[in-house]
JSON list of C-alpha atoms in Angstrom, two decimals:
[
{"chain": "G", "resi": 2, "resn": "UNK", "atom": "CA", "xyz": [32.53, -10.28, 33.41]},
{"chain": "G", "resi": 3, "resn": "UNK", "atom": "CA", "xyz": [35.30, -12.52, 32.12]},
{"chain": "G", "resi": 4, "resn": "UNK", "atom": "CA", "xyz": [39.04, -11.85, 32.25]},
{"chain": "G", "resi": 5, "resn": "UNK", "atom": "CA", "xyz": [39.18, -10.53, 28.67]},
{"chain": "G", "resi": 6, "resn": "UNK", "atom": "CA", "xyz": [36.26, -8.14, 29.16]},
{"chain": "G", "resi": 7, "resn": "UNK", "atom": "CA", "xyz": [37.76, -6.94, 32.45]},
{"chain": "G", "resi": 8, "resn": "UNK", "atom": "CA", "xyz": [41.06, -6.11, 30.77]},
{"chain": "G", "resi": 9, "resn": "UNK", "atom": "CA", "xyz": [39.29, -4.14, 28.04]},
{"chain": "G", "resi": 10, "resn": "UNK", "atom": "CA", "xyz": [37.30, -2.19, 30.61]},
{"chain": "G", "resi": 11, "resn": "UNK", "atom": "CA", "xyz": [40.43, -1.42, 32.65]},
{"chain": "G", "resi": 12, "resn": "UNK", "atom": "CA", "xyz": [42.25, -0.12, 29.58]},
{"chain": "G", "resi": 13, "resn": "UNK", "atom": "CA", "xyz": [39.30, 2.09, 28.66]},
{"chain": "G", "resi": 14, "resn": "UNK", "atom": "CA", "xyz": [39.20, 3.54, 32.19]},
{"chain": "G", "resi": 15, "resn": "UNK", "atom": "CA", "xyz": [42.94, 4.27, 32.02]},
{"chain": "G", "resi": 16, "resn": "UNK", "atom": "CA", "xyz": [42.62, 5.93, 28.61]},
{"chain": "G", "resi": 17, "resn": "UNK", "atom": "CA", "xyz": [39.68, 7.98, 29.85]},
{"chain": "G", "resi": 18, "resn": "UNK", "atom": "CA", "xyz": [41.64, 9.17, 32.90]},
{"chain": "G", "resi": 19, "resn": "UNK", "atom": "CA", "xyz": [44.62, 10.21, 30.75]},
{"chain": "G", "resi": 20, "resn": "UNK", "atom": "CA", "xyz": [42.30, 12.01, 28.31]},
{"chain": "G", "resi": 21, "resn": "UNK", "atom": "CA", "xyz": [40.65, 13.85, 31.20]},
{"chain": "G", "resi": 22, "resn": "UNK", "atom": "CA", "xyz": [44.04, 14.98, 32.57]},
{"chain": "G", "resi": 23, "resn": "UNK", "atom": "CA", "xyz": [45.10, 16.17, 29.11]},
{"chain": "G", "resi": 24, "resn": "UNK", "atom": "CA", "xyz": [41.85, 18.07, 28.65]},
{"chain": "G", "resi": 25, "resn": "UNK", "atom": "CA", "xyz": [42.22, 19.71, 32.07]},
{"chain": "G", "resi": 26, "resn": "UNK", "atom": "CA", "xyz": [45.77, 20.84, 31.25]},
{"chain": "G", "resi": 27, "resn": "UNK", "atom": "CA", "xyz": [44.70, 22.33, 27.91]},
{"chain": "G", "resi": 28, "resn": "UNK", "atom": "CA", "xyz": [41.88, 24.25, 29.56]},
{"chain": "G", "resi": 29, "resn": "UNK", "atom": "CA", "xyz": [44.27, 25.58, 32.21]},
{"chain": "G", "resi": 30, "resn": "UNK", "atom": "CA", "xyz": [46.44, 26.93, 29.39]},
{"chain": "G", "resi": 31, "resn": "UNK", "atom": "CA", "xyz": [43.43, 28.54, 27.71]},
{"chain": "G", "resi": 32, "resn": "UNK", "atom": "CA", "xyz": [43.46, 26.16, 24.77]},
{"chain": "G", "resi": 33, "resn": "UNK", "atom": "CA", "xyz": [40.36, 24.95, 22.95]},
{"chain": "G", "resi": 34, "resn": "UNK", "atom": "CA", "xyz": [39.03, 21.49, 23.69]},
{"chain": "G", "resi": 35, "resn": "UNK", "atom": "CA", "xyz": [40.47, 18.81, 21.39]},
{"chain": "G", "resi": 36, "resn": "UNK", "atom": "CA", "xyz": [38.18, 16.45, 19.47]},
{"chain": "G", "resi": 37, "resn": "UNK", "atom": "CA", "xyz": [36.90, 13.44, 21.45]},
{"chain": "G", "resi": 38, "resn": "UNK", "atom": "CA", "xyz": [39.40, 10.58, 21.67]},
{"chain": "G", "resi": 39, "resn": "UNK", "atom": "CA", "xyz": [38.98, 7.86, 19.08]},
{"chain": "G", "resi": 40, "resn": "UNK", "atom": "CA", "xyz": [38.54, 5.14, 21.70]},
{"chain": "G", "resi": 41, "resn": "UNK", "atom": "CA", "xyz": [35.24, 6.71, 22.81]},
{"chain": "G", "resi": 42, "resn": "UNK", "atom": "CA", "xyz": [33.72, 5.82, 19.45]},
{"chain": "G", "resi": 43, "resn": "UNK", "atom": "CA", "xyz": [32.96, 2.19, 20.24]},
{"chain": "G", "resi": 44, "resn": "UNK", "atom": "CA", "xyz": [30.10, 1.76, 17.76]},
{"chain": "G", "resi": 45, "resn": "UNK", "atom": "CA", "xyz": [30.99, 0.30, 14.41]},
{"chain": "G", "resi": 46, "resn": "UNK", "atom": "CA", "xyz": [29.19, 1.78, 11.46]},
{"chain": "G", "resi": 47, "resn": "UNK", "atom": "CA", "xyz": [27.01, -0.75, 9.66]},
{"chain": "G", "resi": 48, "resn": "UNK", "atom": "CA", "xyz": [27.15, -0.90, 5.89]},
{"chain": "G", "resi": 49, "resn": "UNK", "atom": "CA", "xyz": [24.12, 0.70, 4.26]},
{"chain": "G", "resi": 50, "resn": "UNK", "atom": "CA", "xyz": [21.73, -1.55, 2.41]},
{"chain": "G", "resi": 51, "resn": "UNK", "atom": "CA", "xyz": [22.31, -1.58, -1.33]},
{"chain": "G", "resi": 52, "resn": "UNK", "atom": "CA", "xyz": [18.88, -2.93, -2.22]},
{"chain": "G", "resi": 53, "resn": "UNK", "atom": "CA", "xyz": [17.15, -0.96, -4.94]},
{"chain": "G", "resi": 54, "resn": "UNK", "atom": "CA", "xyz": [13.47, -0.12, -4.93]},
{"chain": "G", "resi": 55, "resn": "UNK", "atom": "CA", "xyz": [12.93, -2.40, -7.89]},
{"chain": "G", "resi": 56, "resn": "UNK", "atom": "CA", "xyz": [14.87, -5.19, -6.14]},
{"chain": "G", "resi": 57, "resn": "UNK", "atom": "CA", "xyz": [12.50, -5.01, -3.17]},
{"chain": "G", "resi": 58, "resn": "UNK", "atom": "CA", "xyz": [9.38, -5.36, -5.32]},
{"chain": "G", "resi": 59, "resn": "UNK", "atom": "CA", "xyz": [10.96, -8.05, -7.48]},
{"chain": "G", "resi": 60, "resn": "UNK", "atom": "CA", "xyz": [12.06, -10.16, -4.50]},
{"chain": "G", "resi": 61, "resn": "UNK", "atom": "CA", "xyz": [8.67, -9.79, -2.83]},
{"chain": "G", "resi": 62, "resn": "UNK", "atom": "CA", "xyz": [6.87, -10.76, -6.03]},
{"chain": "G", "resi": 63, "resn": "UNK", "atom": "CA", "xyz": [9.11, -13.80, -6.48]},
{"chain": "G", "resi": 64, "resn": "UNK", "atom": "CA", "xyz": [8.31, -15.06, -2.99]},
{"chain": "G", "resi": 65, "resn": "UNK", "atom": "CA", "xyz": [4.58, -14.57, -3.49]},
{"chain": "G", "resi": 66, "resn": "UNK", "atom": "CA", "xyz": [4.65, -16.42, -6.79]},
{"chain": "G", "resi": 67, "resn": "UNK", "atom": "CA", "xyz": [6.57, -19.24, -5.16]},
{"chain": "G", "resi": 68, "resn": "UNK", "atom": "CA", "xyz": [3.50, -19.94, -3.02]},
{"chain": "G", "resi": 69, "resn": "UNK", "atom": "CA", "xyz": [1.07, -19.53, -5.90]},
{"chain": "G", "resi": 70, "resn": "UNK", "atom": "CA", "xyz": [0.12, -15.88, -5.44]},
{"chain": "G", "resi": 71, "resn": "UNK", "atom": "CA", "xyz": [0.55, -12.64, -7.42]},
{"chain": "G", "resi": 72, "resn": "UNK", "atom": "CA", "xyz": [0.59, -14.31, -10.83]},
{"chain": "G", "resi": 73, "resn": "UNK", "atom": "CA", "xyz": [-0.13, -11.03, -12.62]},
{"chain": "G", "resi": 74, "resn": "UNK", "atom": "CA", "xyz": [1.83, -8.84, -10.19]},
{"chain": "G", "resi": 75, "resn": "UNK", "atom": "CA", "xyz": [4.50, -7.88, -12.71]},
{"chain": "G", "resi": 76, "resn": "UNK", "atom": "CA", "xyz": [1.99, -6.09, -14.94]},
{"chain": "G", "resi": 77, "resn": "UNK", "atom": "CA", "xyz": [-0.09, -4.67, -12.07]},
{"chain": "G", "resi": 78, "resn": "UNK", "atom": "CA", "xyz": [2.88, -3.39, -10.09]},
{"chain": "G", "resi": 79, "resn": "UNK", "atom": "CA", "xyz": [4.80, -1.87, -13.01]},
{"chain": "G", "resi": 80, "resn": "UNK", "atom": "CA", "xyz": [3.02, 1.53, -12.91]},
{"chain": "G", "resi": 81, "resn": "UNK", "atom": "CA", "xyz": [3.33, 1.62, -9.11]},
{"chain": "G", "resi": 82, "resn": "UNK", "atom": "CA", "xyz": [7.08, 1.01, -9.16]},
{"chain": "G", "resi": 83, "resn": "UNK", "atom": "CA", "xyz": [7.69, 3.41, -12.04]},
{"chain": "G", "resi": 84, "resn": "UNK", "atom": "CA", "xyz": [5.65, 6.13, -10.34]},
{"chain": "G", "resi": 85, "resn": "UNK", "atom": "CA", "xyz": [7.53, 5.74, -7.05]},
{"chain": "G", "resi": 86, "resn": "UNK", "atom": "CA", "xyz": [11.01, 5.68, -8.61]},
{"chain": "G", "resi": 87, "resn": "UNK", "atom": "CA", "xyz": [10.28, 8.64, -10.86]},
{"chain": "G", "resi": 88, "resn": "UNK", "atom": "CA", "xyz": [8.83, 10.69, -8.02]},
{"chain": "G", "resi": 89, "resn": "UNK", "atom": "CA", "xyz": [11.62, 10.19, -5.47]},
{"chain": "G", "resi": 90, "resn": "UNK", "atom": "CA", "xyz": [14.25, 10.59, -8.19]},
{"chain": "G", "resi": 91, "resn": "UNK", "atom": "CA", "xyz": [16.40, 7.57, -7.28]},
{"chain": "G", "resi": 92, "resn": "UNK", "atom": "CA", "xyz": [16.25, 3.79, -7.00]},
{"chain": "G", "resi": 93, "resn": "UNK", "atom": "CA", "xyz": [17.72, 3.24, -3.52]},
{"chain": "G", "resi": 94, "resn": "UNK", "atom": "CA", "xyz": [15.26, 1.61, -1.13]},
{"chain": "G", "resi": 95, "resn": "UNK", "atom": "CA", "xyz": [16.96, 2.69, 2.09]},
{"chain": "G", "resi": 96, "resn": "UNK", "atom": "CA", "xyz": [16.90, 6.35, 1.06]},
{"chain": "G", "resi": 97, "resn": "UNK", "atom": "CA", "xyz": [13.10, 6.59, 0.88]},
{"chain": "G", "resi": 98, "resn": "UNK", "atom": "CA", "xyz": [11.83, 8.67, 3.78]},
{"chain": "G", "resi": 99, "resn": "UNK", "atom": "CA", "xyz": [8.40, 9.05, 5.28]},
{"chain": "G", "resi": 100, "resn": "UNK", "atom": "CA", "xyz": [8.30, 12.56, 3.85]},
{"chain": "G", "resi": 101, "resn": "UNK", "atom": "CA", "xyz": [8.94, 11.13, 0.38]},
{"chain": "G", "resi": 102, "resn": "UNK", "atom": "CA", "xyz": [5.98, 8.78, 0.81]},
{"chain": "G", "resi": 103, "resn": "UNK", "atom": "CA", "xyz": [3.67, 11.59, 1.94]},
{"chain": "G", "resi": 104, "resn": "UNK", "atom": "CA", "xyz": [4.65, 13.72, -1.06]},
{"chain": "G", "resi": 105, "resn": "UNK", "atom": "CA", "xyz": [4.24, 10.75, -3.40]},
{"chain": "G", "resi": 106, "resn": "UNK", "atom": "CA", "xyz": [0.78, 10.08, -1.98]},
{"chain": "G", "resi": 107, "resn": "UNK", "atom": "CA", "xyz": [-0.26, 13.70, -2.46]},
{"chain": "G", "resi": 108, "resn": "UNK", "atom": "CA", "xyz": [1.05, 13.56, -6.03]},
{"chain": "G", "resi": 109, "resn": "UNK", "atom": "CA", "xyz": [-0.98, 10.42, -6.77]},
{"chain": "G", "resi": 110, "resn": "UNK", "atom": "CA", "xyz": [-4.15, 11.94, -5.36]},
{"chain": "G", "resi": 111, "resn": "UNK", "atom": "CA", "xyz": [-3.96, 14.68, -7.98]},
{"chain": "G", "resi": 112, "resn": "UNK", "atom": "CA", "xyz": [-4.87, 12.20, -10.73]},
{"chain": "G", "resi": 113, "resn": "UNK", "atom": "CA", "xyz": [-6.12, 9.04, -9.01]},
{"chain": "G", "resi": 114, "resn": "UNK", "atom": "CA", "xyz": [-9.03, 8.31, -6.71]},
{"chain": "G", "resi": 115, "resn": "UNK", "atom": "CA", "xyz": [-8.29, 7.98, -2.98]},
{"chain": "G", "resi": 116, "resn": "UNK", "atom": "CA", "xyz": [-9.45, 4.36, -3.06]},
{"chain": "G", "resi": 117, "resn": "UNK", "atom": "CA", "xyz": [-7.00, 3.49, -5.86]},
{"chain": "G", "resi": 118, "resn": "UNK", "atom": "CA", "xyz": [-4.13, 5.21, -4.06]},
{"chain": "G", "resi": 119, "resn": "UNK", "atom": "CA", "xyz": [-4.94, 3.49, -0.78]},
{"chain": "G", "resi": 120, "resn": "UNK", "atom": "CA", "xyz": [-5.83, -0.01, -1.95]},
{"chain": "G", "resi": 121, "resn": "UNK", "atom": "CA", "xyz": [-3.42, -0.33, -4.86]},
{"chain": "G", "resi": 122, "resn": "UNK", "atom": "CA", "xyz": [-0.39, 1.97, -4.70]},
{"chain": "G", "resi": 123, "resn": "UNK", "atom": "CA", "xyz": [0.13, 2.38, -0.96]},
{"chain": "G", "resi": 124, "resn": "UNK", "atom": "CA", "xyz": [-1.00, -1.12, -0.02]},
{"chain": "G", "resi": 125, "resn": "UNK", "atom": "CA", "xyz": [1.39, -2.74, -2.50]},
{"chain": "G", "resi": 126, "resn": "UNK", "atom": "CA", "xyz": [4.37, -0.60, -1.52]},
{"chain": "G", "resi": 127, "resn": "UNK", "atom": "CA", "xyz": [3.67, -1.05, 2.20]},
{"chain": "G", "resi": 128, "resn": "UNK", "atom": "CA", "xyz": [3.48, -4.83, 1.84]},
{"chain": "G", "resi": 129, "resn": "UNK", "atom": "CA", "xyz": [6.67, -5.02, -0.24]},
{"chain": "G", "resi": 130, "resn": "UNK", "atom": "CA", "xyz": [8.73, -2.92, 2.17]},
{"chain": "G", "resi": 131, "resn": "UNK", "atom": "CA", "xyz": [7.28, -4.70, 5.19]},
{"chain": "G", "resi": 132, "resn": "UNK", "atom": "CA", "xyz": [8.50, -7.94, 3.65]},
{"chain": "G", "resi": 133, "resn": "UNK", "atom": "CA", "xyz": [11.91, -6.32, 3.05]},
{"chain": "G", "resi": 134, "resn": "UNK", "atom": "CA", "xyz": [12.20, -5.37, 6.73]},
{"chain": "G", "resi": 135, "resn": "UNK", "atom": "CA", "xyz": [11.56, -8.98, 7.72]},
{"chain": "G", "resi": 136, "resn": "UNK", "atom": "CA", "xyz": [13.60, -10.71, 5.03]},
{"chain": "G", "resi": 137, "resn": "UNK", "atom": "CA", "xyz": [16.48, -8.44, 4.00]},
{"chain": "G", "resi": 138, "resn": "UNK", "atom": "CA", "xyz": [18.64, -5.79, 5.63]},
{"chain": "G", "resi": 139, "resn": "UNK", "atom": "CA", "xyz": [16.14, -2.94, 5.43]},
{"chain": "G", "resi": 140, "resn": "UNK", "atom": "CA", "xyz": [15.74, -1.20, 8.77]},
{"chain": "G", "resi": 141, "resn": "UNK", "atom": "CA", "xyz": [12.48, 0.71, 8.41]},
{"chain": "G", "resi": 142, "resn": "UNK", "atom": "CA", "xyz": [9.31, 0.64, 6.36]},
{"chain": "G", "resi": 143, "resn": "UNK", "atom": "CA", "xyz": [8.65, 4.27, 5.33]},
{"chain": "G", "resi": 144, "resn": "UNK", "atom": "CA", "xyz": [5.15, 3.34, 4.13]},
{"chain": "G", "resi": 145, "resn": "UNK", "atom": "CA", "xyz": [4.01, 2.09, 7.54]},
{"chain": "G", "resi": 146, "resn": "UNK", "atom": "CA", "xyz": [1.33, 4.27, 9.07]},
{"chain": "G", "resi": 147, "resn": "UNK", "atom": "CA", "xyz": [0.64, 6.32, 5.94]},
{"chain": "G", "resi": 148, "resn": "UNK", "atom": "CA", "xyz": [-3.11, 6.51, 5.48]},
{"chain": "G", "resi": 149, "resn": "UNK", "atom": "CA", "xyz": [-5.50, 7.88, 2.88]},
{"chain": "G", "resi": 150, "resn": "UNK", "atom": "CA", "xyz": [-8.94, 8.81, 4.14]},
{"chain": "G", "resi": 151, "resn": "UNK", "atom": "CA", "xyz": [-11.87, 8.12, 1.87]},
{"chain": "G", "resi": 152, "resn": "UNK", "atom": "CA", "xyz": [-14.54, 10.78, 1.74]},
{"chain": "G", "resi": 153, "resn": "UNK", "atom": "CA", "xyz": [-18.17, 9.79, 1.51]},
{"chain": "G", "resi": 154, "resn": "UNK", "atom": "CA", "xyz": [-19.87, 10.58, -1.76]},
{"chain": "G", "resi": 155, "resn": "UNK", "atom": "CA", "xyz": [-22.27, 13.48, -1.57]},
{"chain": "G", "resi": 156, "resn": "UNK", "atom": "CA", "xyz": [-25.83, 12.31, -2.04]},
{"chain": "G", "resi": 157, "resn": "UNK", "atom": "CA", "xyz": [-27.66, 14.64, -4.39]},
{"chain": "G", "resi": 158, "resn": "UNK", "atom": "CA", "xyz": [-30.98, 12.84, -4.09]},
{"chain": "G", "resi": 159, "resn": "UNK", "atom": "CA", "xyz": [-32.80, 10.29, -1.97]},
{"chain": "G", "resi": 160, "resn": "UNK", "atom": "CA", "xyz": [-32.30, 6.59, -2.54]},
{"chain": "G", "resi": 161, "resn": "UNK", "atom": "CA", "xyz": [-34.65, 4.81, -4.88]},
{"chain": "G", "resi": 162, "resn": "UNK", "atom": "CA", "xyz": [-36.74, 6.09, -7.76]},
{"chain": "G", "resi": 163, "resn": "UNK", "atom": "CA", "xyz": [-39.22, 8.90, -7.74]},
{"chain": "G", "resi": 164, "resn": "UNK", "atom": "CA", "xyz": [-42.83, 8.01, -8.45]},
{"chain": "G", "resi": 165, "resn": "UNK", "atom": "CA", "xyz": [-42.69, 9.28, -12.01]},
{"chain": "G", "resi": 166, "resn": "UNK", "atom": "CA", "xyz": [-39.44, 7.36, -12.64]},
{"chain": "G", "resi": 167, "resn": "UNK", "atom": "CA", "xyz": [-40.86, 4.12, -11.25]},
{"chain": "G", "resi": 168, "resn": "UNK", "atom": "CA", "xyz": [-44.00, 4.51, -13.36]},
{"chain": "G", "resi": 169, "resn": "UNK", "atom": "CA", "xyz": [-41.91, 5.11, -16.49]},
{"chain": "G", "resi": 170, "resn": "UNK", "atom": "CA", "xyz": [-39.80, 2.00, -15.82]},
{"chain": "G", "resi": 171, "resn": "UNK", "atom": "CA", "xyz": [-42.81, -0.23, -15.22]},
{"chain": "G", "resi": 172, "resn": "UNK", "atom": "CA", "xyz": [-44.59, 1.16, -18.25]},
{"chain": "G", "resi": 173, "resn": "UNK", "atom": "CA", "xyz": [-41.57, 0.46, -20.46]},
{"chain": "G", "resi": 174, "resn": "UNK", "atom": "CA", "xyz": [-41.17, -3.07, -19.10]},
{"chain": "G", "resi": 175, "resn": "UNK", "atom": "CA", "xyz": [-44.87, -3.84, -19.57]},
{"chain": "G", "resi": 176, "resn": "UNK", "atom": "CA", "xyz": [-44.66, -2.59, -23.13]},
{"chain": "G", "resi": 177, "resn": "UNK", "atom": "CA", "xyz": [-42.77, -5.72, -24.13]},
{"chain": "G", "resi": 178, "resn": "UNK", "atom": "CA", "xyz": [-44.98, -8.11, -26.07]},
{"chain": "G", "resi": 179, "resn": "UNK", "atom": "CA", "xyz": [-43.86, -11.64, -26.71]},
{"chain": "G", "resi": 180, "resn": "UNK", "atom": "CA", "xyz": [-44.32, -13.51, -29.94]},
{"chain": "G", "resi": 181, "resn": "UNK", "atom": "CA", "xyz": [-47.37, -15.61, -30.62]},
{"chain": "G", "resi": 182, "resn": "UNK", "atom": "CA", "xyz": [-45.42, -18.80, -29.89]},
{"chain": "G", "resi": 183, "resn": "UNK", "atom": "CA", "xyz": [-43.96, -17.47, -26.63]},
{"chain": "G", "resi": 184, "resn": "UNK", "atom": "CA", "xyz": [-45.46, -18.82, -23.42]},
{"chain": "G", "resi": 185, "resn": "UNK", "atom": "CA", "xyz": [-47.23, -16.14, -21.32]},
{"chain": "G", "resi": 186, "resn": "UNK", "atom": "CA", "xyz": [-45.02, -16.97, -18.32]},
{"chain": "G", "resi": 187, "resn": "UNK", "atom": "CA", "xyz": [-41.90, -16.36, -20.38]},
{"chain": "G", "resi": 188, "resn": "UNK", "atom": "CA", "xyz": [-43.31, -13.05, -21.56]},
{"chain": "G", "resi": 189, "resn": "UNK", "atom": "CA", "xyz": [-44.05, -12.06, -17.96]},
{"chain": "G", "resi": 190, "resn": "UNK", "atom": "CA", "xyz": [-40.53, -13.08, -16.87]},
{"chain": "G", "resi": 191, "resn": "UNK", "atom": "CA", "xyz": [-38.97, -10.95, -19.61]},
{"chain": "G", "resi": 192, "resn": "UNK", "atom": "CA", "xyz": [-41.10, -8.00, -18.59]},
{"chain": "G", "resi": 193, "resn": "UNK", "atom": "CA", "xyz": [-39.96, -8.45, -15.00]},
{"chain": "G", "resi": 194, "resn": "UNK", "atom": "CA", "xyz": [-36.29, -8.65, -16.02]},
{"chain": "G", "resi": 195, "resn": "UNK", "atom": "CA", "xyz": [-36.63, -5.44, -18.02]},
{"chain": "G", "resi": 196, "resn": "UNK", "atom": "CA", "xyz": [-37.76, -3.64, -14.88]},
{"chain": "G", "resi": 197, "resn": "UNK", "atom": "CA", "xyz": [-34.43, -4.55, -13.23]},
{"chain": "G", "resi": 198, "resn": "UNK", "atom": "CA", "xyz": [-32.21, -2.91, -15.82]},
{"chain": "G", "resi": 199, "resn": "UNK", "atom": "CA", "xyz": [-32.45, 0.70, -14.54]},
{"chain": "G", "resi": 200, "resn": "UNK", "atom": "CA", "xyz": [-31.27, -0.37, -11.06]},
{"chain": "G", "resi": 201, "resn": "UNK", "atom": "CA", "xyz": [-27.68, 0.89, -10.51]},
{"chain": "G", "resi": 202, "resn": "UNK", "atom": "CA", "xyz": [-25.22, -1.99, -10.55]},
{"chain": "G", "resi": 203, "resn": "UNK", "atom": "CA", "xyz": [-27.66, -4.48, -12.01]},
{"chain": "G", "resi": 204, "resn": "UNK", "atom": "CA", "xyz": [-26.05, -6.96, -14.39]},
{"chain": "G", "resi": 205, "resn": "UNK", "atom": "CA", "xyz": [-27.70, -9.12, -16.98]},
{"chain": "G", "resi": 206, "resn": "UNK", "atom": "CA", "xyz": [-26.34, -12.25, -15.32]},
{"chain": "G", "resi": 207, "resn": "UNK", "atom": "CA", "xyz": [-27.99, -11.29, -12.02]},
{"chain": "G", "resi": 208, "resn": "UNK", "atom": "CA", "xyz": [-31.45, -11.19, -13.54]},
{"chain": "G", "resi": 209, "resn": "UNK", "atom": "CA", "xyz": [-33.60, -14.24, -12.89]},
{"chain": "G", "resi": 210, "resn": "UNK", "atom": "CA", "xyz": [-34.33, -16.71, -15.64]},
{"chain": "G", "resi": 211, "resn": "UNK", "atom": "CA", "xyz": [-37.65, -18.57, -15.76]},
{"chain": "G", "resi": 212, "resn": "UNK", "atom": "CA", "xyz": [-37.13, -22.33, -15.56]},
{"chain": "G", "resi": 213, "resn": "UNK", "atom": "CA", "xyz": [-40.20, -24.53, -15.47]},
{"chain": "G", "resi": 214, "resn": "UNK", "atom": "CA", "xyz": [-42.13, -22.39, -13.06]},
{"chain": "G", "resi": 215, "resn": "UNK", "atom": "CA", "xyz": [-39.32, -21.27, -10.70]},
{"chain": "G", "resi": 216, "resn": "UNK", "atom": "CA", "xyz": [-36.92, -18.32, -10.97]},
{"chain": "G", "resi": 217, "resn": "UNK", "atom": "CA", "xyz": [-33.21, -19.06, -10.42]}
]
């Protein structure tokens, strides 16, 4: 401890001793305790962050775009930001609490799927405020740790087609008849492609195309 620090400590000890004597005298006289001495309040209050919610998202988006990411973030994030600001009822980033986030999440789940809430709304807000904690004077990320559990879809039937369904699909695909000029292999390939169409998630571009004897 240097000379300056030692002097400060000595003065504080002296003030504390005088305050203790004064308090003891007041109690002996039956008086109420006075408020704590001002010198005991050694912590200086830090100015609250003035960043708005929209400022946080805007600054985060700007940094992402600077490195070539989030080109369409302005349009994609607009409904997320508007929903958050409207729900909490203010635009002050530091005033968002964990309770606010939980209520906002519950509100979103009333109209949106859990996957959309988790992967779009919460993920975007969590990333933006995490960036704000690292880059600007935001102390906490209220979105950290908030999770949305996805429920498995109830299966109402077994996977695959029933025998009658498979027979109907194959019958319909075999019903295709090519033109007189069409090569038999091309006709067979088109029949095969038609049998793919009822498969859930199948896309026309995924279906094989006959090219000189080999499917690609």
